[in-house]
Coordinates of C-alpha atoms in Angstrom, one line a residue:
Chain A
M234 CA -4.8 -68.2 -17.6
N235 CA -7.0 -65.0 -17.6
E236 CA -5.8 -61.6 -16.6
Q237 CA -7.4 -61.7 -13.2
A238 CA -5.7 -65.0 -12.3
I239 CA -2.4 -63.6 -13.5
I240 CA -2.9 -60.4 -11.4
A241 CA -3.7 -62.6 -8.4
A242 CA -0.6 -64.6 -8.8
A243 CA 1.5 -61.4 -9.3
Q244 CA 0.0 -60.0 -6.2
K245 CA 1.3 -63.0 -4.3
G246 CA 4.8 -61.9 -5.5
D247 CA 5.1 -64.2 -8.6
V248 CA 7.4 -62.1 -10.7
N249 CA 6.9 -64.4 -13.7
A250 CA 3.2 -63.7 -13.6
Y251 CA 3.8 -60.0 -13.4
N252 CA 6.2 -60.2 -16.4
R253 CA 3.3 -61.5 -18.5
L254 CA 1.4 -58.4 -17.7
V255 CA 4.5 -56.3 -18.5
V256 CA 4.9 -58.0 -21.9
A257 CA 1.2 -57.3 -22.6
Y258 CA 1.2 -53.6 -21.7
Q259 CA 4.7 -52.4 -22.1
E260 CA 4.4 -51.2 -25.7
L261 CA 1.2 -49.3 -24.9
A262 CA 2.8 -47.7 -21.8
Y263 CA 5.9 -46.8 -23.7
N264 CA 4.0 -45.1 -26.5
V265 CA 2.0 -43.0 -24.1
A266 CA 5.2 -42.1 -22.3
Y267 CA 6.9 -41.3 -25.6
R268 CA 4.1 -39.1 -26.9
V269 CA 4.0 -37.2 -23.6
L270 CA 7.7 -36.9 -23.1
G271 CA 8.9 -36.7 -26.7
N272 CA 12.1 -38.6 -26.0
S273 CA 12.6 -42.3 -26.5
D274 CA 15.1 -42.8 -23.7
R275 CA 13.2 -40.9 -21.1
A276 CA 10.1 -42.7 -22.2
A277 CA 11.8 -46.1 -21.8
D278 CA 13.0 -45.0 -18.3
A279 CA 9.5 -43.8 -17.4
T280 CA 8.0 -47.1 -18.6
Q281 CA 10.6 -49.2 -16.7
D282 CA 10.0 -47.2 -13.6
S283 CA 6.3 -47.5 -14.0
F284 CA 6.3 -51.3 -14.1
L285 CA 8.7 -51.4 -11.2
R286 CA 6.4 -49.1 -9.2
G287 CA 3.4 -51.2 -10.3
Y288 CA 5.0 -54.4 -9.0
K289 CA 5.7 -52.8 -5.6
A290 CA 2.3 -51.3 -5.4
L291 CA 0.4 -54.3 -6.8
G292 CA -0.9 -55.1 -3.3
D293 CA -2.9 -51.8 -3.5
F294 CA -4.6 -52.8 -6.8
R295 CA -8.2 -53.4 -5.9
G296 CA -9.6 -54.9 -9.1
G297 CA -10.9 -53.0 -12.1
S298 CA -8.9 -52.4 -15.3
F299 CA -5.3 -53.2 -14.9
K300 CA -4.6 -51.2 -18.1
S301 CA -6.1 -48.0 -16.6
W302 CA -4.2 -48.7 -13.3
I303 CA -0.8 -49.1 -15.0
L304 CA -1.4 -46.1 -17.3
R305 CA -2.1 -44.0 -14.2
I306 CA 1.3 -45.0 -12.9
V307 CA 2.8 -44.2 -16.3
T308 CA 1.3 -40.7 -16.4
N309 CA 2.6 -40.1 -12.9
S310 CA 6.0 -41.3 -14.0
C311 CA 5.8 -38.9 -17.0
Y312 CA 5.0 -36.0 -14.7
D313 CA 8.1 -36.9 -12.7
Q314 CA 10.2 -37.1 -15.8
L315 CA 8.8 -33.7 -17.0
R316 CA 9.7 -32.2 -13.6
V317 CA 13.3 -33.5 -14.0
M318 CA 13.4 -32.1 -17.5
R319 CA 12.3 -28.7 -16.3
R320 CA 15.0 -28.7 -13.6
R321 CA 17.7 -29.8 -16.0
P322 CA 16.7 -28.6 -19.4
T323 CA 19.6 -30.2 -21.2
T324 CA 19.5 -32.2 -24.4
P325 CA 21.0 -35.6 -23.9
I326 CA 23.5 -36.7 -26.5
D327 CA 21.2 -39.7 -27.1
D328 CA 18.5 -37.3 -28.4
L329 CA 20.8 -36.2 -31.2
L330 CA 21.5 -39.8 -32.2
E331 CA 17.9 -40.9 -31.6
D332 CA 16.7 -40.9 -35.1
D333 CA 19.5 -42.9 -36.5
E334 CA 19.4 -45.3 -33.6
H335 CA 15.7 -45.7 -33.5
S336 CA 14.9 -45.7 -37.1
S337 CA 15.9 -49.3 -37.5
L338 CA 13.3 -50.2 -34.8
M339 CA 10.6 -48.4 -36.9
E340 CA 11.5 -50.3 -40.0
D341 CA 8.7 -52.4 -41.3
H342 CA 10.0 -54.6 -44.2
S343 CA 6.5 -55.1 -45.5
E344 CA 6.0 -51.5 -46.4
S345 CA 7.4 -49.5 -49.3
P346 CA 10.2 -47.0 -48.9
E347 CA 7.6 -44.2 -49.6
D348 CA 5.3 -45.4 -47.0
Y349 CA 8.1 -45.6 -44.5
V350 CA 9.2 -42.0 -45.2
E351 CA 5.6 -40.8 -45.0
R352 CA 5.2 -42.5 -41.6
R353 CA 8.3 -41.0 -40.3
E354 CA 7.3 -37.5 -41.4
L355 CA 3.9 -37.9 -39.8
D356 CA 5.5 -39.2 -36.6
G357 CA 7.8 -36.2 -36.4
V358 CA 5.1 -33.6 -37.1
V359 CA 2.7 -35.1 -34.6
Q360 CA 5.3 -35.2 -31.9
T361 CA 6.4 -31.6 -32.6
A362 CA 2.7 -30.5 -32.5
L363 CA 2.2 -32.4 -29.2
N364 CA 5.3 -30.8 -27.7
T365 CA 3.7 -27.3 -28.1
L366 CA 0.8 -28.3 -25.8
P367 CA 0.9 -27.7 -22.0
E368 CA 1.6 -31.0 -20.2
D369 CA -2.0 -31.5 -18.9
Q370 CA -3.5 -31.0 -22.3
R371 CA -0.9 -33.2 -23.9
I372 CA -1.6 -36.1 -21.7
V373 CA -5.4 -35.9 -22.4
V374 CA -4.9 -35.5 -26.2
V375 CA -2.5 -38.5 -26.2
L376 CA -4.9 -40.7 -24.3
S377 CA -7.9 -39.6 -26.3
D378 CA -6.8 -39.2 -29.8
I379 CA -3.8 -41.4 -30.1
Q380 CA -4.7 -44.2 -27.7
G381 CA -8.5 -43.9 -28.2
Y382 CA -9.7 -43.8 -24.5
S383 CA -13.1 -42.6 -23.5
Y384 CA -13.6 -39.5 -21.4
D385 CA -14.4 -41.6 -18.4
E386 CA -11.3 -43.7 -18.7
I387 CA -9.1 -40.6 -19.1
A388 CA -10.7 -39.1 -16.0
Q389 CA -9.8 -42.3 -14.1
I390 CA -6.3 -42.4 -15.5
T391 CA -5.5 -38.8 -14.9
S392 CA -7.5 -38.6 -11.6
V393 CA -9.4 -35.4 -12.7
S394 CA -13.1 -34.7 -13.2
L395 CA -14.9 -35.4 -16.5
G396 CA -15.4 -31.7 -17.0
T397 CA -11.7 -31.1 -16.7
V398 CA -11.0 -33.8 -19.3
K399 CA -13.5 -32.2 -21.7
S400 CA -12.1 -28.7 -21.3
R401 CA -8.5 -29.9 -21.6
L402 CA -9.2 -32.0 -24.6
S403 CA -11.1 -29.2 -26.3
R404 CA -8.3 -26.7 -25.8
G405 CA -5.6 -29.2 -26.7
R406 CA -7.3 -30.3 -29.9
A407 CA -7.9 -26.7 -31.0
K408 CA -4.2 -26.0 -30.5
M409 CA -3.2 -29.2 -32.4
R410 CA -5.5 -28.2 -35.2
D411 CA -4.0 -24.7 -35.4
Y412 CA -0.5 -26.1 -35.5
L413 CA -1.2 -28.7 -38.1
V414 CA -3.0 -26.2 -40.3
A415 CA -0.1 -23.7 -40.0
H416 CA 2.4 -26.5 -40.8
R417 CA 0.4 -28.4 -43.4
E418 CA 3.3 -28.4 -45.9
Q419 CA 5.3 -30.6 -43.5
L420 CA 2.6 -33.2 -43.5
P421 CA 2.3 -36.0 -46.0
V422 CA 0.0 -35.1 -48.8
S423 CA -2.5 -37.8 -48.0
V424 CA -3.2 -36.4 -44.5
R425 CA -2.9 -32.6 -45.0
L426 CA -5.7 -30.6 -43.3
Chain B
M919 CA -28.2 -6.1 -33.4
S920 CA -31.3 -7.9 -34.5
R921 CA -32.8 -10.6 -32.4
S922 CA -32.0 -13.3 -35.0
S923 CA -28.3 -12.4 -35.1
Q924 CA -28.2 -12.4 -31.3
V925 CA -29.6 -15.9 -31.3
N926 CA -27.2 -16.9 -34.0
T927 CA -24.2 -15.6 -32.0
R928 CA -25.4 -17.5 -28.9
E929 CA -25.8 -20.7 -30.8
H930 CA -22.5 -20.2 -32.5
R931 CA -20.7 -19.9 -29.2
F932 CA -22.6 -22.8 -27.8
T933 CA -21.6 -25.0 -30.7
A934 CA -18.0 -23.9 -30.8
E935 CA -17.6 -24.9 -27.2
R936 CA -19.0 -28.3 -27.8
L937 CA -17.6 -29.3 -31.1
C938 CA -15.0 -31.5 -29.5
A939 CA -17.5 -33.4 -27.4
F940 CA -19.9 -33.6 -30.3
L941 CA -17.2 -35.1 -32.4
D942 CA -16.6 -37.8 -29.8
G943 CA -20.3 -38.4 -29.2
E944 CA -20.1 -37.3 -25.6
L945 CA -22.9 -34.7 -25.7
S946 CA -26.4 -35.3 -24.5
I947 CA -29.1 -35.9 -27.1
K948 CA -30.6 -32.5 -26.6
D949 CA -27.3 -30.7 -26.9
A950 CA -26.2 -32.8 -29.8
R951 CA -29.4 -31.9 -31.7
R952 CA -28.8 -28.2 -31.0
V953 CA -25.2 -28.4 -32.3
D954 CA -26.3 -30.4 -35.3
E955 CA -29.0 -27.7 -36.2
H956 CA -26.4 -24.9 -35.9
L957 CA -23.8 -26.8 -37.9
A958 CA -26.4 -27.2 -40.8
T959 CA -26.5 -23.4 -41.1
C960 CA -23.0 -22.1 -40.0
V961 CA -20.2 -22.4 -42.5
E962 CA -17.5 -21.4 -40.1
C963 CA -18.5 -24.1 -37.6
Q964 CA -18.7 -26.6 -40.4
R965 CA -15.1 -25.8 -41.4
E966 CA -13.9 -26.0 -37.8
M967 CA -15.7 -29.3 -37.5
T968 CA -14.0 -30.7 -40.6
Q969 CA -10.5 -29.6 -39.4
L970 CA -11.0 -31.1 -36.0
R971 CA -12.1 -34.4 -37.5
A972 CA -9.1 -34.4 -39.7
T973 CA -6.8 -33.6 -36.7
V974 CA -8.2 -36.5 -34.7
D975 CA -7.9 -38.8 -37.8
L976 CA -4.3 -37.8 -38.2
L977 CA -3.5 -38.4 -34.6
R978 CA -5.1 -41.8 -34.7
R979 CA -2.9 -42.6 -37.6
S980 CA 0.3 -41.7 -35.8
P981 CA 2.6 -44.7 -35.9
V982 CA 3.1 -47.0 -32.9
R983 CA 6.7 -46.9 -31.8
P984 CA 8.3 -50.2 -30.8
I985 CA 9.7 -50.2 -27.3
P986 CA 13.5 -50.1 -27.4
R987 CA 14.1 -52.4 -24.5
S988 CA 12.0 -54.9 -22.5
C989 CA 10.7 -53.8 -19.1
T990 CA 10.3 -57.2 -17.6
L991 CA 11.6 -57.6 -14.1
P992 CA 14.4 -59.9 -13.1
P993 CA 13.6 -63.0 -11.0
S994 CA 15.6 -61.5 -8.1
M995 CA 12.8 -58.9 -7.7
Q996 CA 10.7 -61.6 -6.1
S997 CA 12.9 -62.0 -3.0
E998 CA 13.5 -58.2 -2.9
Q999 CA 9.7 -57.7 -3.0
A1000 CA 9.2 -60.2 -0.2
R1001 CA 11.8 -58.4 1.9
H1002 CA 10.2 -55.1 1.0
R1003 CA 6.8 -56.5 2.1
R1004 CA 8.2 -57.7 5.4
W1005 CA 9.6 -54.3 6.2
N1006 CA 6.4 -52.7 5.0
T1007 CA 4.5 -54.9 7.5
A1008 CA 6.9 -54.1 10.3
Y1009 CA 6.6 -50.4 9.5
A1010 CA 2.8 -50.6 9.5
V1011 CA 2.8 -52.5 12.9
M1012 CA 5.2 -49.9 14.4
R1013 CA 3.2 -47.1 13.1
G1014 CA 0.0 -48.6 14.5
G1015 CA 1.7 -49.3 17.8
M1016 CA 2.9 -45.8 18.1
V1017 CA -0.6 -44.4 17.5
A1018 CA -2.1 -46.8 20.1
V1019 CA 0.6 -46.0 22.6
A1020 CA 0.3 -42.3 22.0
A1021 CA -3.4 -42.5 22.5
M1022 CA -3.0 -44.5 25.8
L1023 CA -0.4 -42.0 26.9
V1024 CA -2.8 -39.1 26.3
L1025 CA -5.5 -41.0 28.2
S1026 CA -3.2 -41.7 31.1
L1027 CA -2.1 -38.1 31.3
S1028 CA -5.7 -37.1 31.2
V1029 CA -6.5 -39.4 34.1
D1030 CA -3.5 -38.2 36.1
T1031 CA -4.3 -34.6 35.4
A1032 CA -8.0 -35.1 36.3
F1033 CA -7.0 -36.6 39.6
R1034 CA -4.4 -34.0 40.4
T1035 CA -6.8 -31.1 39.6
G1036 CA -9.7 -32.8 41.4
L1037 CA -11.9 -32.9 38.3
V1038 CA -12.6 -36.6 38.8
Q1039 CA -13.6 -38.0 42.2
L1040 CA -14.4 -41.6 42.2
P1041 CA -17.2 -42.7 44.6
S1042 CA -15.9 -44.3 47.7
E1043 CA -17.0 -45.1 51.2
A1044 CA -15.5 -42.0 52.8
P1045 CA -15.7 -38.6 51.2
A1046 CA -13.7 -38.5 48.0
A1047 CA -10.2 -37.3 48.3
S1048 CA -9.5 -33.9 46.9
A1049 CA -6.4 -33.0 44.8
K1050 CA -4.8 -31.6 47.9
D1051 CA -5.4 -34.9 49.7
Y1052 CA -3.8 -36.8 46.9
G1053 CA -0.6 -34.7 47.3
V1054 CA -0.7 -35.4 51.0
M1055 CA -1.3 -39.1 50.4
A1056 CA 1.8 -39.3 48.2
Q1057 CA 3.9 -37.6 50.9
Q1058 CA 2.4 -39.8 53.6
S1059 CA 3.2 -42.9 51.8
E1060 CA 6.9 -41.9 51.7
G1061 CA 6.8 -41.0 55.3
V1062 CA 5.2 -44.2 56.4
V1063 CA 7.8 -46.2 54.5
V1064 CA 10.6 -44.4 56.3
T1065 CA 9.0 -44.9 59.6
Q1066 CA 8.7 -48.6 59.0
V1067 CA 12.4 -48.7 58.1
V1068 CA 13.3 -47.0 61.3
E1069 CA 11.1 -49.3 63.3
K1070 CA 12.8 -52.3 61.6
I1071 CA 16.2 -51.0 62.6
V1072 CA 15.1 -50.5 66.2
E1073 CA 13.5 -53.9 66.3
R1074 CA 16.7 -55.6 65.1
E1075 CA 18.9 -53.6 67.4
V1076 CA 16.7 -54.7 70.4
E1077 CA 16.9 -58.3 69.3
A1078 CA 20.7 -58.0 69.0
N1079 CA 20.9 -56.4 72.5
V1080 CA 18.8 -59.1 74.0
E1081 CA 21.0 -61.8 72.4
T1082 CA 24.2 -59.9 73.6
E1083 CA 22.9 -59.6 77.2
L1084 CA 22.0 -63.3 77.2
D1085 CA 25.5 -64.2 75.9
G1086 CA 27.1 -61.9 78.5
E1087 CA 25.3 -63.5 81.3
A1088 CA 26.0 -66.9 80.2
E1089 CA 29.8 -66.2 79.8
G1090 CA 29.9 -64.4 83.2
V1091 CA 30.9 -61.0 81.9
V1092 CA 31.5 -58.2 84.5
E1093 CA 28.5 -56.0 84.9
G1094 CA 30.3 -52.8 84.2
E1095 CA 31.8 -54.0 80.9
P1096 CA 28.6 -54.1 78.8
I1097 CA 27.7 -50.6 80.1
A1098 CA 31.0 -49.3 79.1
A1099 CA 30.9 -51.1 75.9
L1100 CA 27.5 -49.8 75.3
A1101 CA 28.4 -46.3 76.1
A1102 CA 30.0 -45.7 72.8
P1103 CA 27.1 -47.0 70.7
A1104 CA 24.8 -44.9 72.8
A1105 CA 26.5 -41.8 71.7
E1106 CA 26.8 -43.1 68.2
P1107 CA 23.3 -42.1 67.1
N1108 CA 24.6 -38.5 67.6
S1109 CA 27.7 -39.2 65.5
E1110 CA 27.6 -38.5 61.8
G1111 CA 27.4 -42.2 60.7
E1112 CA 24.1 -43.3 61.9
A1113 CA 22.6 -39.9 62.1
E1114 CA 23.3 -39.4 58.4
G1115 CA 21.9 -42.8 57.7
V1116 CA 18.7 -42.1 59.5
S1117 CA 18.4 -38.5 58.2
S1118 CA 18.9 -39.7 54.7
L1119 CA 16.1 -42.1 55.1
A1120 CA 14.0 -39.4 56.5
V1121 CA 14.7 -36.8 53.9
P1122 CA 11.4 -37.2 52.1
S1123 CA 9.6 -36.5 55.3
L1124 CA 11.3 -33.2 56.0
K1125 CA 8.7 -31.3 54.1
Q1126 CA 6.0 -33.2 55.8
A1127 CA 7.4 -32.3 59.2
E1128 CA 7.4 -28.7 58.3
S1129 CA 3.9 -28.7 57.1
P1130 CA 1.0 -29.4 59.5
A1131 CA 0.2 -33.0 59.5
P1132 CA -3.4 -34.0 58.7
S1133 CA -5.2 -34.8 61.8
D1134 CA -7.2 -37.7 60.3
T1135 CA -4.2 -39.7 59.4
V1136 CA -1.8 -39.1 62.2
G1137 CA -2.2 -41.1 65.4
A1138 CA -2.3 -39.8 68.9
G1139 CA 0.3 -37.2 69.7
S1140 CA 2.4 -35.1 67.4
P1141 CA 4.8 -36.7 65.0
Q1142 CA 7.8 -35.1 66.8
E1143 CA 6.7 -36.5 70.1
G1144 CA 6.3 -39.9 68.6
V1145 CA 9.8 -40.0 67.2
R1146 CA 11.2 -38.6 70.4
E1147 CA 9.6 -41.5 72.3
A1148 CA 10.8 -44.0 69.8
L1149 CA 14.4 -42.7 69.7
P1150 CA 15.1 -41.0 72.9
E1151 CA 18.9 -40.9 72.5
A1152 CA 18.7 -39.3 69.2
S1153 CA 16.6 -36.4 70.5
T1154 CA 17.5 -35.9 74.2
E1155 CA 21.1 -36.8 74.9
S1156 CA 22.7 -34.2 72.7
E1157 CA 20.5 -31.2 72.3
G1158 CA 22.8 -29.2 70.1
G1159 CA 24.1 -31.6 67.5
S1160 CA 21.1 -33.8 67.2
E1161 CA 18.4 -31.2 66.7
P1162 CA 18.3 -31.4 62.9
Q1163 CA 18.2 -35.2 63.1
A1164 CA 15.3 -35.0 65.4
E1165 CA 13.6 -32.8 62.9
A1166 CA 14.5 -35.0 60.1
L1167 CA 13.0 -37.9 62.0
A1168 CA 9.8 -36.0 62.6
L1169 CA 7.6 -38.3 60.6
P1170 CA 3.9 -37.9 59.9
V1171 CA 2.9 -41.4 60.9
V1172 CA 4.5 -43.3 63.7
R1173 CA 3.3 -46.8 64.1
S1174 CA 5.6 -47.7 66.9
E1175 CA 3.7 -49.7 69.4
Q1176 CA 6.9 -50.5 71.3
P1177 CA 6.9 -49.3 74.9
P1178 CA 9.4 -46.6 75.8
A1179 CA 11.7 -49.1 77.5
T1180 CA 12.4 -50.9 74.2
A1181 CA 12.9 -47.6 72.5
V1182 CA 15.9 -47.0 74.8
A1183 CA 17.4 -50.3 73.6
P1184 CA 19.3 -48.9 70.7
A1185 CA 21.6 -47.0 73.2
E1186 CA 22.6 -50.3 74.6
A1187 CA 23.3 -52.0 71.3
P1188 CA 26.8 -53.2 70.9
A1189 CA 29.1 -51.7 68.3
Q1190 CA 28.6 -54.4 65.8
P1191 CA 27.9 -54.0 62.1
E1192 CA 24.6 -52.6 61.5
P1193 CA 22.3 -55.3 60.1
A1194 CA 21.2 -54.5 56.6
V1195 CA 17.6 -53.5 56.5
D1196 CA 15.8 -54.8 53.5
V1197 CA 13.7 -51.8 52.5
A1198 CA 11.9 -54.0 49.9
A1199 CA 10.8 -56.3 52.7
V1200 CA 8.9 -53.6 54.3
Q1201 CA 5.2 -54.2 54.0
P1202 CA 3.6 -52.1 51.3
V1203 CA 1.7 -49.2 52.7
S1204 CA -1.9 -49.6 52.6
E1205 CA -3.8 -46.6 51.2
P1206 CA -6.0 -44.6 53.4
Q1207 CA -9.4 -46.1 54.0
G1208 CA -12.2 -44.9 51.7
R1209 CA -9.9 -43.9 48.9
G1210 CA -9.2 -47.4 47.6
A1211 CA -10.6 -47.1 44.1
A1212 CA -9.4 -43.6 43.4
W1213 CA -6.0 -44.3 44.9
A1214 CA -5.6 -47.4 42.8
V1215 CA -6.6 -45.7 39.5
W1216 CA -4.3 -42.8 40.2
E1217 CA -1.4 -45.0 41.0
T1218 CA -2.0 -47.2 38.0
A1219 CA -2.2 -44.1 35.7
R1220 CA 1.1 -42.9 37.1
L1221 CA 2.7 -46.2 36.6
L1222 CA 1.3 -46.6 33.1
L1223 CA 2.6 -43.2 32.2
G1224 CA 6.2 -44.3 32.7
V1225 CA 5.7 -47.5 30.9
L1226 CA 4.0 -45.8 28.0
V1227 CA 6.7 -43.2 27.6
G1228 CA 9.3 -45.9 27.5
L1229 CA 7.3 -47.9 25.0
L1230 CA 6.8 -44.9 22.8
L1231 CA 10.5 -44.3 22.6
V1232 CA 11.2 -47.9 21.7
L1233 CA 8.5 -47.8 19.0
A1234 CA 9.8 -44.5 17.6
A1235 CA 13.3 -46.0 17.3
G1236 CA 11.8 -49.1 15.7
L1237 CA 9.7 -47.0 13.3
L1238 CA 12.8 -45.1 12.1
W1239 CA 14.7 -48.3 11.7
A1240 CA 11.9 -50.1 9.7
G1241 CA 11.4 -47.0 7.6
Q1242 CA 15.1 -46.9 6.6
K1243 CA 15.0 -50.6 5.8
R1244 CA 11.8 -50.2 3.8
R1245 CA 13.3 -47.4 1.7
A1246 CA 16.5 -49.3 1.2

């Protein structure tokens, strides 16, 4: 069954069909949310909320790319989460335990311990650098440089003009570059700027 | 500053602003060539370009994190969603209905206002009625209904009297008795009971009696005279106490075609329970001639107004209810 047929079935209320779409896109959605929010629990909440909203709003889906459509919902959920975080700037206890708890999920038994350590270092530095960006620039940098979307797709997902995408990406990348150059010693040797 | 250095600064700024788009291949061919030419000569821009490329490469290599929990929806969501859709539909219908009813209400109000202010005059056989006329028409309709009710009472009393007389003759009753018996009822119209009943029926026409009646709608003679003819006891037998009643009975239109002799009949009516007059049974008042279309439209607009206001309230309540259910 192709994606259009699955979407059509889901639009009729078939929750199993919709779950097939969830399984196909949940990791992508979670990674976008995680890079934007910088917190695994909040990212998981935002992802769950996005797919729930998507199911309820599936009647409004008028064709096109389902991936772009669901990512638009994810970015909106991220904005909501960021608003909540601004209102209640507390550090959940889960954040303190996150690394230990989540490290097992990041384990890949096929890689060497050195590679694993390097990957974790890179992950940490990238996330710290992203957290220094303003929210609008962060979302554009995540969609462009981490997820590899084109300018047009990003404009669709974020509902802004192409010019805005270009300027946000230009400023965001410049800030990322400045941060990574300034903290090059924290980066793995193989990827230092 | 030399011309060549000015050009160089301009090109440097142009390139610096577009390095990002150049890196992504999002520049036009002309701009891309211009940036490429500057990059070949500017060391600073070359360095920036190299760092930007490295940054993008590093970000592309950032690891994918596995999702800590599945986001699949439980099967129970299907029924919940069906319920949600039902309420969504109900909400949409209510909302649409409210908009439609509100529009109709505005339209009816406009029609009503237009007729009241005389902005709209529908073509008719006779000259179109003015706003003032419509006010008079409304009052007249009330007055005519009251007159008809009074006429009906009189007719029934006359019938009852005739029957009583016939019964009395048949049973050989003494001549003086009916007169004595009828004396009390004759005075009764002056008493509070009936007078109040009549005056309460005539209350809407009080204003009409005070204002000059339109000559084109009222029959021969003044309304006061017409009523006095129809109900002589009420107006002549007791001058002091019955004056307000006579005024109250001063109706704009009197359609009594009964001769004066029959009008005296109520005085002879026996003291029996007053037969109930079915007001609803009174024939509907026909609108004045030549105003048919305008009258009908105006009356319909007024009726519609009431119905629409009620409907609007019902829909508003339904909208609130459906909205709450939808959110739940």
